[in-house]
Coordinates of C-alpha atoms in Angstrom, one line a residue:
X1 CA 25.2 -92.7 -54.7
X2 CA 28.5 -94.4 -53.7
X3 CA 29.5 -94.4 -50.1
X4 CA 31.0 -91.0 -49.0
X5 CA 33.9 -91.1 -46.6
X6 CA 33.1 -89.9 -43.1
X7 CA 35.5 -86.9 -43.3
X8 CA 34.4 -85.8 -46.8
X9 CA 30.6 -85.7 -46.5
X10 CA 28.9 -82.4 -47.0
X11 CA 25.3 -81.1 -46.6
X12 CA 25.2 -81.1 -50.5
X13 CA 26.1 -84.8 -50.5
X14 CA 23.3 -85.5 -48.1
X15 CA 20.8 -83.5 -50.1
X16 CA 21.7 -85.4 -53.3
X17 CA 21.4 -88.8 -51.6
X18 CA 18.2 -88.1 -49.7
X19 CA 16.5 -86.6 -52.8
X20 CA 17.5 -89.6 -54.9
X21 CA 15.8 -91.8 -52.3
X22 CA 12.5 -89.9 -52.7
X23 CA 12.8 -88.1 -49.4
X24 CA 13.2 -84.4 -48.5
X25 CA 16.1 -82.9 -46.5
X26 CA 14.4 -80.9 -43.7
X27 CA 17.4 -79.0 -42.3
X28 CA 19.7 -79.7 -39.5
X29 CA 21.2 -78.5 -36.2
X30 CA 24.1 -78.8 -33.9
X31 CA 22.6 -80.3 -30.8
X32 CA 23.2 -79.2 -27.2
X33 CA 22.7 -81.0 -23.9
X34 CA 19.0 -79.9 -23.7
X35 CA 18.0 -81.4 -27.1
X36 CA 17.8 -85.0 -25.9
X37 CA 19.8 -86.4 -28.8
X38 CA 21.1 -89.8 -28.0
X39 CA 24.8 -90.7 -28.3
X40 CA 26.1 -87.1 -28.5
X41 CA 26.4 -86.5 -32.2
X42 CA 27.7 -83.2 -33.4
X43 CA 25.3 -82.7 -36.3
X44 CA 21.7 -83.9 -36.8
X45 CA 20.0 -83.8 -40.2
X46 CA 16.2 -84.4 -40.4
X47 CA 14.7 -86.3 -43.3
X48 CA 11.0 -86.3 -44.3
X49 CA 8.5 -86.0 -47.0
X50 CA 6.8 -83.1 -48.8
X51 CA 5.4 -83.6 -52.3
X52 CA 4.8 -86.7 -54.5
X53 CA 8.4 -88.1 -54.8
X54 CA 8.2 -89.9 -51.4
X55 CA 4.9 -91.7 -52.2
X56 CA 6.2 -92.8 -55.6
X57 CA 9.4 -94.2 -54.1
X58 CA 7.6 -96.0 -51.3
X59 CA 4.9 -97.6 -53.6
X60 CA 7.5 -98.7 -56.1
X61 CA 9.6 -100.5 -53.4
X62 CA 6.8 -101.5 -51.0
X63 CA 6.8 -105.0 -49.7
X64 CA 4.0 -107.1 -48.2
X65 CA 5.0 -106.9 -44.6
X66 CA 3.8 -105.5 -41.3
X67 CA 4.0 -101.7 -41.0
X68 CA 5.2 -101.3 -44.6
X69 CA 6.0 -97.6 -44.4
X70 CA 8.1 -97.9 -41.2
X71 CA 9.9 -100.9 -42.7
X72 CA 10.6 -99.1 -46.0
X73 CA 11.8 -96.0 -44.1
X74 CA 14.1 -98.1 -41.9
X75 CA 15.6 -99.9 -44.9
X76 CA 16.1 -96.8 -47.0
X77 CA 17.5 -94.5 -44.2
X78 CA 19.7 -97.2 -42.8
X79 CA 21.4 -97.6 -46.2
X80 CA 21.7 -93.8 -46.5
X81 CA 23.3 -93.6 -43.1
X82 CA 25.8 -96.3 -44.0
X83 CA 26.7 -94.6 -47.2
X84 CA 27.1 -91.2 -45.6
X85 CA 28.9 -92.2 -42.4
X86 CA 26.0 -91.5 -40.1
X87 CA 23.7 -93.2 -37.7
X88 CA 20.0 -93.4 -38.3
X89 CA 17.2 -92.6 -35.8
X90 CA 13.5 -92.9 -36.3
X91 CA 10.4 -91.3 -34.7
X92 CA 8.6 -94.7 -34.5
X93 CA 11.3 -96.3 -32.3
X94 CA 10.0 -96.4 -28.8
X95 CA 8.8 -95.9 -26.2
X96 CA 10.5 -93.7 -25.2
X97 CA 10.1 -91.7 -28.4
X98 CA 12.6 -89.2 -29.6
X99 CA 11.4 -85.5 -29.7
X100 CA 11.3 -85.1 -33.5
X101 CA 8.8 -82.2 -33.3
X102 CA 11.1 -80.3 -31.0
X103 CA 14.1 -81.0 -33.3
X104 CA 12.1 -79.9 -36.3
X105 CA 11.5 -76.5 -34.8
X106 CA 15.3 -76.1 -34.6
X107 CA 15.7 -76.9 -38.4
X108 CA 12.8 -75.1 -40.1
X109 CA 10.2 -72.4 -39.6
X110 CA 7.5 -74.8 -38.5
X111 CA 5.0 -74.1 -35.7
X112 CA 2.3 -75.9 -33.8
X113 CA -1.0 -75.4 -35.6
X114 CA -4.4 -75.1 -33.8
X115 CA -4.9 -78.8 -34.4
X116 CA -1.5 -79.8 -33.1
X117 CA 0.4 -80.8 -36.2
X118 CA 3.4 -78.7 -37.2
X119 CA 2.5 -76.3 -40.0
X120 CA 5.1 -75.3 -42.6
X121 CA 4.8 -71.9 -44.4
X122 CA 5.1 -73.7 -47.8
X123 CA 4.0 -77.3 -47.2
X124 CA 1.2 -76.4 -44.8
X125 CA 0.1 -79.5 -42.9
X126 CA 1.1 -81.9 -45.8
X127 CA 4.5 -83.0 -44.7
X128 CA 6.1 -85.3 -42.2
X129 CA 9.5 -86.2 -40.5
X130 CA 10.6 -89.7 -41.1
X131 CA 14.1 -90.1 -39.7
X132 CA 17.3 -88.3 -38.6
X133 CA 20.9 -88.8 -39.6
X134 CA 23.3 -88.3 -36.8
X135 CA 27.0 -87.4 -37.6
X136 CA 29.9 -87.4 -35.3
X137 CA 31.4 -84.4 -37.2
X138 CA 30.3 -80.8 -37.3
X139 CA 28.9 -80.2 -40.7
X140 CA 28.4 -76.8 -42.2
X141 CA 24.7 -76.2 -42.5
X142 CA 22.7 -73.8 -44.6
X143 CA 21.3 -70.8 -42.8
X144 CA 17.8 -71.7 -41.5
X145 CA 15.0 -70.0 -43.4
X146 CA 12.8 -67.7 -41.4
X147 CA 9.0 -67.1 -41.7
X148 CA 6.2 -66.4 -39.3
X149 CA 3.6 -69.0 -38.6
X150 CA 0.9 -68.8 -41.3
X151 CA -1.7 -69.5 -38.5
X152 CA -1.0 -66.0 -37.1
X153 CA -2.6 -64.3 -40.1
X154 CA -5.4 -66.8 -40.4
X155 CA -8.5 -65.3 -38.7
X156 CA -11.1 -67.9 -39.6
X157 CA -9.1 -71.0 -38.4
X158 CA -11.2 -73.4 -40.6
X159 CA -9.1 -76.4 -39.3
X160 CA -11.0 -76.0 -36.0
X161 CA -14.5 -75.9 -37.4
X162 CA -14.5 -78.3 -40.4
X163 CA -14.1 -81.7 -38.6
X164 CA -17.5 -83.5 -39.1
X165 CA -17.4 -84.8 -35.5
X166 CA -15.8 -81.8 -33.9
X167 CA -12.7 -83.8 -32.8
X168 CA -10.5 -80.7 -32.7
X169 CA -10.4 -77.9 -30.2
X170 CA -7.6 -75.6 -29.2
X171 CA -7.1 -77.7 -26.1
X172 CA -7.6 -81.3 -27.2
X173 CA -8.0 -83.9 -30.0
X174 CA -10.8 -86.5 -29.5
X175 CA -9.1 -89.5 -31.0
X176 CA -11.9 -92.0 -30.3
X177 CA -14.5 -89.7 -32.0
X178 CA -12.2 -89.3 -35.0
X179 CA -11.5 -93.0 -35.4
X180 CA -15.1 -94.0 -34.8
X181 CA -16.1 -91.6 -37.7
X182 CA -13.5 -93.1 -40.0
X183 CA -14.9 -96.5 -39.4
X184 CA -18.5 -95.4 -40.2
X185 CA -20.0 -95.1 -43.7
X186 CA -20.0 -91.3 -43.2
X187 CA -16.3 -91.3 -42.8
X188 CA -15.4 -92.2 -46.4
X189 CA -14.6 -88.6 -47.3
X190 CA -11.9 -88.3 -44.6
X191 CA -10.7 -91.9 -45.0
X192 CA -10.4 -91.6 -48.8
X193 CA -9.2 -88.0 -49.2
X194 CA -7.5 -87.2 -45.9
X195 CA -8.5 -85.4 -42.7
X196 CA -11.1 -82.8 -43.4
X197 CA -9.6 -80.4 -40.9
X198 CA -6.2 -80.6 -42.6
X199 CA -7.8 -80.2 -46.0
X200 CA -9.5 -77.0 -44.8
X201 CA -6.2 -75.3 -44.2
X202 CA -5.5 -72.8 -47.0
X203 CA -1.7 -73.2 -46.8
X204 CA 0.2 -75.8 -48.9
X205 CA -2.6 -76.7 -51.2
X206 CA -0.2 -77.9 -53.9
X207 CA 1.2 -80.5 -51.4
X208 CA -2.1 -82.2 -50.4
X209 CA -1.7 -86.0 -50.5
X210 CA -3.2 -87.8 -53.5
X211 CA -6.1 -90.1 -52.6
X212 CA -4.1 -93.3 -52.5
X213 CA -1.6 -91.8 -50.1
X214 CA -4.3 -90.2 -48.0
X215 CA -6.2 -93.4 -47.6
X216 CA -3.0 -95.3 -46.7
X217 CA -2.2 -92.9 -43.9
X218 CA -5.7 -92.6 -42.6
X219 CA -6.3 -96.3 -42.6
X220 CA -2.9 -96.8 -40.8
X221 CA -3.9 -94.2 -38.2
X222 CA -7.3 -95.8 -37.6
X223 CA -5.8 -99.3 -37.6
X224 CA -3.2 -98.3 -34.9
X225 CA -6.2 -97.4 -32.7
X226 CA -7.8 -100.8 -33.1
X227 CA -10.6 -100.1 -35.5
X228 CA -9.7 -100.5 -39.1
X229 CA -7.8 -103.4 -40.7

């Protein structure tokens, strides 16, 4: 979309631009001193992914470069920010890292799941936060949806019992065990289809990542821990 003047931008403009880029608007909030938002903006809008549009946009525009997803995200969101009169911030810039998960809980009904990742009542565990747009004006924001955590009504908690190497408990996540399994021949299921614990969750089944996307994220995770190339 063409650049929007700083004073005229609306949440609807942001939704249109973000969706056209293959991303998903994830709500917004008006930050206070305790929110640890840098540079004192008056409105923060979170951007992320849920569904196939993000993966299609990324693969269409992907370049052969280090950390291709972070690089694509930074290019895409930096342009959006310039068009909308905002500043961009990213969860991968750091340390120190910005508290995106805390911000997310101010924007949407998302909750820590038993395996740590935030669960959404519609998307389940198949979503992510990719960036924030920070505005120096107070934007009118839609009323935040409300919903209880789907984990509260889940008696079986299959996410805690499905991992082939028992990497998840209510108290901890054994990253070395997880990564070692991904590198082994037995780890092809998790590497190629996505984390078995996440796939066991009954929420958000329509948003499970396709195999190519799952493999990309799992290989990137393992590679970041020094095991997979």
